[in-house]
Coordinates of C-alpha atoms in Angstrom, one line a residue:
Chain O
X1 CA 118.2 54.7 -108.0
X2 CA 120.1 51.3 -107.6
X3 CA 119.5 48.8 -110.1
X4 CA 116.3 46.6 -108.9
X5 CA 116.6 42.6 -109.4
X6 CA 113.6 41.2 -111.1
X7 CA 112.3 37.6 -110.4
X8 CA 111.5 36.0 -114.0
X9 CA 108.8 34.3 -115.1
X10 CA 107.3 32.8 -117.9
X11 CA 104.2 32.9 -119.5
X12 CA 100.6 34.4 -119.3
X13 CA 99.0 31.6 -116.9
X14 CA 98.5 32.2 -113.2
X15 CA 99.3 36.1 -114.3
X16 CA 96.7 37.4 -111.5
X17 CA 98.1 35.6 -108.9
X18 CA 101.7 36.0 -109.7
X19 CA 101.1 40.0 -109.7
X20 CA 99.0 39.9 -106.2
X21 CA 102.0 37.6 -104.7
X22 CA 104.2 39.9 -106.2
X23 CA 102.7 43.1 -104.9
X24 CA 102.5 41.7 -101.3
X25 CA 106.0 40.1 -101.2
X26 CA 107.3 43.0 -102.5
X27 CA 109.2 41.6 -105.4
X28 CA 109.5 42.8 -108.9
X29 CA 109.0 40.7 -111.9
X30 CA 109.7 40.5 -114.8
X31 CA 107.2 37.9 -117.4
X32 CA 108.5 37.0 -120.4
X33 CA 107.2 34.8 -123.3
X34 CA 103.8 35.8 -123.2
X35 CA 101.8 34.0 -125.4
X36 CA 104.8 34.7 -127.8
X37 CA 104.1 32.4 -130.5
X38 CA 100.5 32.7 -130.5
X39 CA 98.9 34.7 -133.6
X40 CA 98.3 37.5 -131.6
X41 CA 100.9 37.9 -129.4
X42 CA 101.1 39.5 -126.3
X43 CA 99.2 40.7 -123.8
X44 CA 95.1 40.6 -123.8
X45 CA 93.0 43.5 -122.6
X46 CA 91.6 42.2 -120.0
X47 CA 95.5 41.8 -118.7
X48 CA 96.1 45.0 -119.5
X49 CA 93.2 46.1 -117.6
X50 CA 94.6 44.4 -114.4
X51 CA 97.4 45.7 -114.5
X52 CA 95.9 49.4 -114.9
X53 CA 93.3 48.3 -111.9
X54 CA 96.7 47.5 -109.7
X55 CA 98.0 50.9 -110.8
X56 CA 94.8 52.7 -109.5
X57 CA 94.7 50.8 -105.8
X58 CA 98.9 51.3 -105.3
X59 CA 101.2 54.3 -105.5
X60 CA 104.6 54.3 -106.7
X61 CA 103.9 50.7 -108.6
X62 CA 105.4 51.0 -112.3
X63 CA 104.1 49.0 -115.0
X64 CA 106.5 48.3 -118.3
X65 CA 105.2 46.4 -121.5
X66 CA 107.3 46.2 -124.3
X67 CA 105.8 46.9 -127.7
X68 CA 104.4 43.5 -129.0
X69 CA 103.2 43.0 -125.3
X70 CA 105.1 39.7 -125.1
X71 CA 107.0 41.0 -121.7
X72 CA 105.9 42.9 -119.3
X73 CA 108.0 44.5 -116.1
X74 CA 106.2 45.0 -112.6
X75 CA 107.5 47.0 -109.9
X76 CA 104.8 46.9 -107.3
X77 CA 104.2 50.1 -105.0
X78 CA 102.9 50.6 -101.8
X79 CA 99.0 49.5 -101.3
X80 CA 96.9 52.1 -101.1
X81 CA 93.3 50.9 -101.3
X82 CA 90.4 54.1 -101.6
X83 CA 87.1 55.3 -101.3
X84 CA 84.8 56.0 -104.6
X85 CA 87.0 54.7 -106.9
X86 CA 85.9 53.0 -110.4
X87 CA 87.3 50.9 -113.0
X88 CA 85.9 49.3 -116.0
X89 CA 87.0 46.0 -116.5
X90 CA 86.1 45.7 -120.2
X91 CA 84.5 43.0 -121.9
X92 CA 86.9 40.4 -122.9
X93 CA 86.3 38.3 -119.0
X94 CA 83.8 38.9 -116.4
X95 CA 84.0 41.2 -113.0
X96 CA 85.0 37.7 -111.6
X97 CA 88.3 37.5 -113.0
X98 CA 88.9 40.9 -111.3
X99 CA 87.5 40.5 -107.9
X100 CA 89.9 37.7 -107.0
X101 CA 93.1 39.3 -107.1
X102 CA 91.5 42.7 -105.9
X103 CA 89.9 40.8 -102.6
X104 CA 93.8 40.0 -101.5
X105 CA 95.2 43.3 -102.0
X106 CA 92.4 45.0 -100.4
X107 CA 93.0 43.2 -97.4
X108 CA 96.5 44.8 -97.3
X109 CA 95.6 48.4 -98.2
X110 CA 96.3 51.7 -96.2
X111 CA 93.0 52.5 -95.9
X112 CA 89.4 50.6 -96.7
X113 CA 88.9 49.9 -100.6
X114 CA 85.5 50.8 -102.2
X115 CA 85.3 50.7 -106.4
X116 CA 82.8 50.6 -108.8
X117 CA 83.2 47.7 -111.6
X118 CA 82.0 48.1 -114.2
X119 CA 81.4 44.8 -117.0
X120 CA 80.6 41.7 -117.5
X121 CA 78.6 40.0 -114.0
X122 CA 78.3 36.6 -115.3
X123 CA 80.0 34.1 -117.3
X124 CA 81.1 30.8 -117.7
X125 CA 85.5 31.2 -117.3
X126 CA 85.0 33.2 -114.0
X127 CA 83.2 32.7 -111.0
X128 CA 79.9 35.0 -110.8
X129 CA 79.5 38.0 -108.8
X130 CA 76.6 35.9 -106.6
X131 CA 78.9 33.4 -106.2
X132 CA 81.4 36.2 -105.4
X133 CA 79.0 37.6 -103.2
X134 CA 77.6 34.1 -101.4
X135 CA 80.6 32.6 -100.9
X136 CA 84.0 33.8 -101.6
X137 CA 83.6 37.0 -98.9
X138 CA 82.3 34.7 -96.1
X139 CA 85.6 32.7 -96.4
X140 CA 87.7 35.8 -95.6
X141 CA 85.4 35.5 -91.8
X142 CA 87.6 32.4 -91.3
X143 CA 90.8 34.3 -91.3
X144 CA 89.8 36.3 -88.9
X145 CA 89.3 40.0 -91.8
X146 CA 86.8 42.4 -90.0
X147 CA 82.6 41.8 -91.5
X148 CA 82.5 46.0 -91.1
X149 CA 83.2 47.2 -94.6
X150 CA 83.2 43.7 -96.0
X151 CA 80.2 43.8 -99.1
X152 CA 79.2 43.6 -101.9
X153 CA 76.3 45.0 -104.1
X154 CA 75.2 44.1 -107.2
X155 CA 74.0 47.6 -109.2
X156 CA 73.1 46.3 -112.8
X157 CA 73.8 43.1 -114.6
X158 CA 75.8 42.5 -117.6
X159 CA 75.8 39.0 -119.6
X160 CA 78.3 38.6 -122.5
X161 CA 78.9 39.6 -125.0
X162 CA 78.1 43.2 -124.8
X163 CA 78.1 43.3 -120.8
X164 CA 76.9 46.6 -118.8
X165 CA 77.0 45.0 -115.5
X166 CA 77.9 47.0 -111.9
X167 CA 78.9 46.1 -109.2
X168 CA 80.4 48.0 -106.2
X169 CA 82.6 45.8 -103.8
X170 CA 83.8 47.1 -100.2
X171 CA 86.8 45.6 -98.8
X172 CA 88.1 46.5 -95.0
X173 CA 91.7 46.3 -94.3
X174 CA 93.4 44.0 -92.2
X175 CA 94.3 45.4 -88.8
X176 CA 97.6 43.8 -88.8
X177 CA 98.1 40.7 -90.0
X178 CA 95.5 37.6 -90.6
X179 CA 94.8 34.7 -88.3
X180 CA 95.5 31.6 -88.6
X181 CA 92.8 28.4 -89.1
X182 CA 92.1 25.3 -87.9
X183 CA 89.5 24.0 -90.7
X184 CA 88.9 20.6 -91.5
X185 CA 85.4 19.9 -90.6
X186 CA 83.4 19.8 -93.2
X187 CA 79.6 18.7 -91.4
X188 CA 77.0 17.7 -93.5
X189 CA 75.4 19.8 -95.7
X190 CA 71.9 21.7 -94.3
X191 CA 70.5 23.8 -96.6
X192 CA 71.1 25.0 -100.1
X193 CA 70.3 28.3 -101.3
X194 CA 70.8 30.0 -104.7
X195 CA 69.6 32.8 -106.8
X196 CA 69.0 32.8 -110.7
X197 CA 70.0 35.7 -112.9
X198 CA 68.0 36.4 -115.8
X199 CA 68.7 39.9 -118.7
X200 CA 66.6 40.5 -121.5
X201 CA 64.8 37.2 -121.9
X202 CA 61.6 36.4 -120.3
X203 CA 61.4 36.7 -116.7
X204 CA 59.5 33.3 -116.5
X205 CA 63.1 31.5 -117.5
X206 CA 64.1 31.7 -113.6
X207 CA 61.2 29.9 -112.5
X208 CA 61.9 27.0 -115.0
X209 CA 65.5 26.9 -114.2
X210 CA 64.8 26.7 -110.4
X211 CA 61.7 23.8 -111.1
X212 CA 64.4 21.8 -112.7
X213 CA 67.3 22.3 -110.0
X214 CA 64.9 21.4 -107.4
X215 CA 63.8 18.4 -108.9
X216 CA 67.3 16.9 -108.9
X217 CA 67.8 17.9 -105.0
X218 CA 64.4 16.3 -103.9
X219 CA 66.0 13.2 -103.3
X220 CA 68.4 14.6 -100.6
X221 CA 67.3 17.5 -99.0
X222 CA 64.2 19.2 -98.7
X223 CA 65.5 22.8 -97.4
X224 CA 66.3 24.5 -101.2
X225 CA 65.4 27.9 -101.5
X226 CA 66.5 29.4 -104.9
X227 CA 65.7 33.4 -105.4
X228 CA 65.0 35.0 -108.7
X229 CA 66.7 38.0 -109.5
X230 CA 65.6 39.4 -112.9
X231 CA 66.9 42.5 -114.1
X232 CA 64.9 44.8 -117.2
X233 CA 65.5 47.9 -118.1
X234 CA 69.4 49.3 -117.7
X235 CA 69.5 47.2 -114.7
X236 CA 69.6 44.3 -116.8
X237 CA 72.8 45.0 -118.9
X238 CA 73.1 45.1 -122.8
X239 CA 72.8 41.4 -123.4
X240 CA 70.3 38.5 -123.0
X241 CA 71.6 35.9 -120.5
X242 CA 70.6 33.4 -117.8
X243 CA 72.1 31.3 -114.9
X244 CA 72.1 30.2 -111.6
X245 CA 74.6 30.2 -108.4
X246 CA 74.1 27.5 -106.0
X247 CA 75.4 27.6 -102.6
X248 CA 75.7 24.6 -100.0
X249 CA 75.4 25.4 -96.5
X250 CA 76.9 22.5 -94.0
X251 CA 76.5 21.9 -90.5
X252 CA 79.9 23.4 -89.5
X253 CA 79.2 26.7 -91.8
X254 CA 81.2 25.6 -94.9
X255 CA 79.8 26.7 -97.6
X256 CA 80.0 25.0 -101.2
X257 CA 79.3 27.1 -104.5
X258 CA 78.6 26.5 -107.9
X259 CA 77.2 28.6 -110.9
X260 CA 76.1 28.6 -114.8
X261 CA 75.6 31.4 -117.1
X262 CA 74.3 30.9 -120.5
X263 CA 74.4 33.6 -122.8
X264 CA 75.3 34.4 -126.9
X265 CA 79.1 34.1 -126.9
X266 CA 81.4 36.3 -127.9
X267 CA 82.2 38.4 -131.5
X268 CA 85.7 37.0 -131.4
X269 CA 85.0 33.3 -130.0
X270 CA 82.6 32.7 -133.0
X271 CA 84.7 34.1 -135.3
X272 CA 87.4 31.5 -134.7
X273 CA 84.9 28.7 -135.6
X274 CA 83.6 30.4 -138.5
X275 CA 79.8 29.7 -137.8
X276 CA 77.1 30.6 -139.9
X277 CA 75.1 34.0 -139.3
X278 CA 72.7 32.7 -137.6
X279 CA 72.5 33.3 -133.7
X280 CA 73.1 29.7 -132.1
X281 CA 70.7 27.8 -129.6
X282 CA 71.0 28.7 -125.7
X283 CA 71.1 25.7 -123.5
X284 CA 67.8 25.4 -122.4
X285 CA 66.5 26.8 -118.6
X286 CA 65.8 23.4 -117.5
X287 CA 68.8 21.9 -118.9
X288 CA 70.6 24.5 -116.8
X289 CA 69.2 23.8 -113.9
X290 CA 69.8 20.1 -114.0
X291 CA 73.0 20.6 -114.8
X292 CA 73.9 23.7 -112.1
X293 CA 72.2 20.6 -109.6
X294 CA 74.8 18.1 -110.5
X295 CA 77.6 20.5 -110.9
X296 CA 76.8 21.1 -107.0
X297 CA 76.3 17.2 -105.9
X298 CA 79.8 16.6 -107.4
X299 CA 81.2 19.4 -105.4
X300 CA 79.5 17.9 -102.2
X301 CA 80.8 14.4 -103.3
X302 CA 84.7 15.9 -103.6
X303 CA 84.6 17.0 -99.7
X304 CA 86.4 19.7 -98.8
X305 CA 85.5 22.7 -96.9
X306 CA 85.8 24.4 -99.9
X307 CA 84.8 24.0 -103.0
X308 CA 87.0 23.6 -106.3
X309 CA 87.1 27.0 -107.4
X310 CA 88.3 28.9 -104.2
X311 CA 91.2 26.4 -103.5
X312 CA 93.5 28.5 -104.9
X313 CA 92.1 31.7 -102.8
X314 CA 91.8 29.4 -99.4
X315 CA 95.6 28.3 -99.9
X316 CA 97.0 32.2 -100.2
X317 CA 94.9 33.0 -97.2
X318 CA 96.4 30.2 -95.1
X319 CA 99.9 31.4 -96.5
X320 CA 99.5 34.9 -95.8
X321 CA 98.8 34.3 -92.1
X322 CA 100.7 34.9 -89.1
X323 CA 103.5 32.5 -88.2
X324 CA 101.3 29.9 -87.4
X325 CA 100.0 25.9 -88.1
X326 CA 97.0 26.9 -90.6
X327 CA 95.4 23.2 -91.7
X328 CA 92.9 22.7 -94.3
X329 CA 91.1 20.2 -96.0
X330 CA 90.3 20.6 -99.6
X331 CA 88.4 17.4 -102.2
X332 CA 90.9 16.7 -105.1
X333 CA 93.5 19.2 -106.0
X334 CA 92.6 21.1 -109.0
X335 CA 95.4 22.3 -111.4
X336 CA 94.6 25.9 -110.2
X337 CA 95.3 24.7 -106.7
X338 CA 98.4 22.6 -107.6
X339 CA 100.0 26.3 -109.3
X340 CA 98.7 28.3 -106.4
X341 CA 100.8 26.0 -104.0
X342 CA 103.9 26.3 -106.7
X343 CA 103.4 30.0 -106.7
X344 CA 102.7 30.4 -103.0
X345 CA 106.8 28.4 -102.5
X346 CA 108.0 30.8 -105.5
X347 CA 107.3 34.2 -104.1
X348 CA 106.8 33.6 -100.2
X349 CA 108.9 30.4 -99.6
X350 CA 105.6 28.8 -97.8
X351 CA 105.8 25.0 -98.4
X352 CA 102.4 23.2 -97.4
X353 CA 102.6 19.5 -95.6
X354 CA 100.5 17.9 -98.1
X355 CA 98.4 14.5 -96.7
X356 CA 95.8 12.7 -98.5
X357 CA 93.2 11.2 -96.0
X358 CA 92.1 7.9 -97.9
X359 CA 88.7 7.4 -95.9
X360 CA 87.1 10.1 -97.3
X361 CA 88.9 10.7 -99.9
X362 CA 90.2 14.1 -99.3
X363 CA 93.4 16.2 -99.0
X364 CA 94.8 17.7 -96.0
X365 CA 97.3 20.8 -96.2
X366 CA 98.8 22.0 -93.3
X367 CA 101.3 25.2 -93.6
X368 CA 103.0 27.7 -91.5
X369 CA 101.6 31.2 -92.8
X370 CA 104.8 33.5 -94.2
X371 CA 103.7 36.5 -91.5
X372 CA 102.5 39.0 -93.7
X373 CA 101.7 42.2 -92.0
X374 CA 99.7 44.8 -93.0
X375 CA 102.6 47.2 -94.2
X376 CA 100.7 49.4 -96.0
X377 CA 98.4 50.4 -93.0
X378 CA 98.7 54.0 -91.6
X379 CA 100.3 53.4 -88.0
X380 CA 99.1 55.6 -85.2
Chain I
X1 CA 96.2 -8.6 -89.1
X2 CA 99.3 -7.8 -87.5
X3 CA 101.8 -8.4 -90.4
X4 CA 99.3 -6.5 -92.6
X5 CA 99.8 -3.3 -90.4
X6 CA 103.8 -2.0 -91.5
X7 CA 102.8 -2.5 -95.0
X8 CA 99.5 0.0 -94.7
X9 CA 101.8 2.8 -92.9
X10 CA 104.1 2.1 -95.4
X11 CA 101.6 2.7 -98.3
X12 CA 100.4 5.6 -96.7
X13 CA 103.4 7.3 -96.5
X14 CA 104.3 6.8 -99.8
X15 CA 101.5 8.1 -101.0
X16 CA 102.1 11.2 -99.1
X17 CA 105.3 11.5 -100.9
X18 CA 103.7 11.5 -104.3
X19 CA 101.3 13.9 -103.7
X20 CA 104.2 16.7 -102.5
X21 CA 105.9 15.4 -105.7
X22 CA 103.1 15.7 -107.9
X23 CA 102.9 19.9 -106.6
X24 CA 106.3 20.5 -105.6
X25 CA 108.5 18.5 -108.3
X26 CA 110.8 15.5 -108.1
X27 CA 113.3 17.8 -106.4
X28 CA 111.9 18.5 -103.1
X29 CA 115.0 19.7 -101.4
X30 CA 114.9 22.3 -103.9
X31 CA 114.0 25.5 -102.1
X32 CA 112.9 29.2 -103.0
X33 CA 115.9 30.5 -101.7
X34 CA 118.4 28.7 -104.0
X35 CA 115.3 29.2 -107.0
X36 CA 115.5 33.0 -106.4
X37 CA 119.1 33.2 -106.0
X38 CA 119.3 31.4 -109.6
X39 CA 117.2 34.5 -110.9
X40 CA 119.4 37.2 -109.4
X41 CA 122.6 36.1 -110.6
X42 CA 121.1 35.5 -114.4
X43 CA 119.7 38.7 -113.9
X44 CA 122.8 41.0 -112.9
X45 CA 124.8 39.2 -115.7
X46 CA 122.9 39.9 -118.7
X47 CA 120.4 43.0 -117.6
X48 CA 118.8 44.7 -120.6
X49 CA 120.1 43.1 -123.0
X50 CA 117.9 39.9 -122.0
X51 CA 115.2 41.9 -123.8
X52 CA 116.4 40.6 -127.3
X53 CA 117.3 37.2 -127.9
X54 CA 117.3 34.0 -130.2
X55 CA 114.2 32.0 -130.2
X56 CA 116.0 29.0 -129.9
X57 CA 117.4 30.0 -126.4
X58 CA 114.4 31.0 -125.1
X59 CA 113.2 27.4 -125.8
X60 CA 116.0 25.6 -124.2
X61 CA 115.6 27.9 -121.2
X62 CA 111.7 27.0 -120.9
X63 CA 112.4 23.4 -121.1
X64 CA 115.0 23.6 -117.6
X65 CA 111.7 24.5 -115.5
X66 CA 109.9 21.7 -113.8
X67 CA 106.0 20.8 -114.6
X68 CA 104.8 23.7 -116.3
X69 CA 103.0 22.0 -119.1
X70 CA 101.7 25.2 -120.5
X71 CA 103.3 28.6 -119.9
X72 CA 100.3 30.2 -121.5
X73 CA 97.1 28.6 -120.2
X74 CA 94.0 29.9 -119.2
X75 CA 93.6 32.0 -116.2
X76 CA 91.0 30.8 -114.5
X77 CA 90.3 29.5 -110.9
X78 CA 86.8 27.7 -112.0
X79 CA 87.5 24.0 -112.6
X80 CA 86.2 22.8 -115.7
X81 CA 86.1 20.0 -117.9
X82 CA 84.4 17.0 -115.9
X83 CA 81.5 15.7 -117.5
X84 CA 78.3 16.0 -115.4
X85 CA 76.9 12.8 -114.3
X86 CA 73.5 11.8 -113.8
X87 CA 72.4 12.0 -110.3
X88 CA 69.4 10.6 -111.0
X89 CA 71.5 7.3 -110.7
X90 CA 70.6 5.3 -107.5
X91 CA 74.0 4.0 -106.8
X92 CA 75.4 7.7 -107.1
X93 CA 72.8 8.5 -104.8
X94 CA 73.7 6.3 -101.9
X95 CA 77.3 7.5 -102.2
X96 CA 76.4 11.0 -100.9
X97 CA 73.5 10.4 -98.9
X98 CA 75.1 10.6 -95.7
X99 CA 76.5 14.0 -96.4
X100 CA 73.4 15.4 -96.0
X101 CA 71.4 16.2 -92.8
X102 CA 69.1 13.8 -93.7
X103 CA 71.6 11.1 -94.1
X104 CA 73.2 8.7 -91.2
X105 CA 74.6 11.2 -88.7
X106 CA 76.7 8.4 -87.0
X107 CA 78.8 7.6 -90.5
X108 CA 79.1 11.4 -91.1
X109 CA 80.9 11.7 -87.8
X110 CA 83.1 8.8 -88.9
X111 CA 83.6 11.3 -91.3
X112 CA 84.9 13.7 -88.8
X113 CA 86.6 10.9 -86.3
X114 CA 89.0 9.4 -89.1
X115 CA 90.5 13.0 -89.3
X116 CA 91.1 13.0 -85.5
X117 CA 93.2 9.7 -86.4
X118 CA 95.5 11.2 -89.0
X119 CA 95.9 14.3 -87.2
X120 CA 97.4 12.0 -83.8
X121 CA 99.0 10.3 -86.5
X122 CA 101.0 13.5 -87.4
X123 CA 102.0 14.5 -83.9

């Protein structure tokens, strides 16, 4: 085999996207310096568990890490995608921190992806699995991705630390390539909906966190309908926990998320801070839902047809598109958006047209998408 | 004004320029293609050796790359970090009102119009 060139990179941040970008652009890398002068060095299990995720859903993809897990080669494969596959995504991050990267790469799979994952459902680094579930698929619609196959179910719930959430997630392939959008009107927001999660506590918590979010939204809107979803038994995962996901709905069928989980943090986290024995105090239910209230307003203030968390997601989709004027409006950049953009020039060359609009306050990014096509597919 | 009018477009577009700086670096002109060819050549020259080497290189090396303030951060896409405020605050109020349904419709399609502006603008 001829010797393969490696792009280099640095460091552990941005590590998901920099191994879907990869894996699509076909380009092997090669990361050094991760987190190399940290105590423990090296690679963290939930990386690890990524990486093994990518193995499972390509063929031919190879996977080096050297011994302290400071570097780590990647030779991506070809996409293969599946039916009835499963993967335990361990509990050092939440399912969210997985469905991100797995979303793109379904879309460019041979055949339809279906898995099983198995964790944490909630937390506060990643975005939920409602929000997931709300939000994050019904953008793919915009681009054009097929609804049939295009789900996701919630099994069991898991809060942190000790997890024992499901969820099984469907993604469709693209026929051929994406298409390309034209979406910058954001309309004004019509309803919001939500639903509250609640594991091994009282199942009366969900009412008081929805009391308290509705009380901040009477002064706005009237249409708020917020849904319990409390989970006992095995359903309800190992651990006591409690949140809510918001979701906006505007007149032009944006949608604006938001979420909260509360729950005992983890063995490792406390451990750093060396705090007493003694479990510590949960945010109370109506201080979460005041706060998962404003959290939402200040999305709706930013603008944007999105909302902060799935910049980074909205810009690869308008990169991966066909040869064609995709243009976007997004509220202030986020630094996740600002590296997306960077990695988006690194592995596909896509440069965006970046233009603030100073009456509302709000950023518009126009780009011409890098004409991905669905390599991977079976051609008949 | 008239005389006001060159120095507004001029504003404009300088902003413009900053916030393609502030993502893309100083450098603009700068493209992947000259970035990736950088990595090949580095690459052929040293191969596997590039495994092992002194720490102070490493550092020099990391230093050359534009705006990465820290290689090792968090991956996460959920923005935190703001402080909540209190939207019980009738001034904060006002300022979103008219994103709602049940706001002025006629300033929320200002909204919409002023985009209609910038995008002739572009062409």
């Amino acid at each position: 085999m001829g010797k393969t060139s490696y792009m280099k990179l640095q460091g552990s941040h941005q590590l998901r996207q920099r191994l879907v970008l990869a894996t699509l652009a076909t380009t092997p890398i090669l990361v050094e310096d991760i987190r190399s002068d940290d105590t423990s060095p090296g690679l963290r299990p939930y990386e690890v568990s990524l990486l093994r995720l990518i193995e499972k859903i390509s063929d031919d993809c190879t996977v080096e890490i050297n011994e302290t897990g400071t570097k780590l080669r990647y030779k991506p494969g070809t996409l293969m995608g599946g039916r009835y596959l499963v993967h335990d995504c361990g509990l050092s991050r939440s399912i969210g921190y997985f469905l991100e990267p797995l979303i793109l790469l379904g879309l460019f799979g041979k055949k339809p992806l279906s898995i099983r994952l198995k964790g944490i459902t909630n937390d506060t680094k990643d975005p939920s699995a409602d929000t997931f579930r709300t939000t994050t698929l019904h953008m793919l619609k915009r681009f054009g991705v097929p609804l049939e196959g295009l789900e996701m179910k919630i099994e069991s719930r898991g809060a942190p630390p000790l997890g024992g959430g499901e969820v099984i997630l469907g993604v469709p392939i693209v026929p051929s390539s994406l298409t390309a959008t034209h979406w910058v009107d954001e309309g004004m927001v019509k309803s919001i909906r939500g639903v509250t999660f609640s594991t091994r506590v009282s199942p009366q918590i969900g009412n008081r966190m929805i009391y308290a979010a509705r009380g901040v939204f009477n002064r706005f809107i009237p249409d708020v309908h917020i849904f319990t979803d409390h989970r006992s038994g095995p359903s309800g995962g190992r651990s006591p926990g409690y949140g809510v996901s918001l979701v906006a709905e505007t007149t032009s069928g944006c949608l604006i998320s938001t979420d909260i989980a509360v729950s005992y943090p983890r063995a490792e986290e406390t451990n750093a801070l060396e705090d007493s024995d003694e479990k510590p105090e949960l945010l109370p239910p109506e201080d979460v839902g005041v706060q998962v209230a404003s959290m939402l307003l200040e999305e709706i203030e930013q603008g944007g047809v999105v909302d902060s968390t799935h910049q980074g997601l909205l810009f690869l989709l308008c990169a991966l598109c066909p040869p064609d004027v995709s243009k976007v409006r997004v509220g202030k950049l986020t630094p996740y958006g600002i590296e997306t953009l960077r990695n988006i020039r690194d592995f596909l060359g896509v440069k965006f047209v970046i233009k603030p609009d100073p009456t509302t306050n709000t950023v518009i990014l126009k780009c011409v998408g890098c004409g991905m096509k669905n390599l991977s597919r079976k051609v008949t | 004004s008239k005389w006001k009018e060159s120095l507004l477009v001029r504003t404009k577009s300088r902003q413009n320029g900053n916030l393609m700086q502030l993502v893309y670096g100083p450098n603009v002109t700068s493209s992947t293609a000259t970035l990736r060819e950088a990595h090949d050549s580095s690459d052929s020259d040293e191969s596997n050796e590039d495994f092992f080497m002194p720490k102070g290189e490493r550092t020099k090396k990391l230093s050359d790359k534009l705006g990465v303030e820290n290689i090792n951060a968090e991956d996460s896409s959920k923005f935190i970090g703001i402080q909540v405020k209190d939207w019980s605050d009738e001034n904060l109020i006002k300022s979103i009102r008219d994103r709602f349904v049940t706001g002025d419709w006629s300033k929320a399609s200002q909204r919409g119009a002023g985009v209609e502006g910038l995008g002739d603008d572009e062409a």
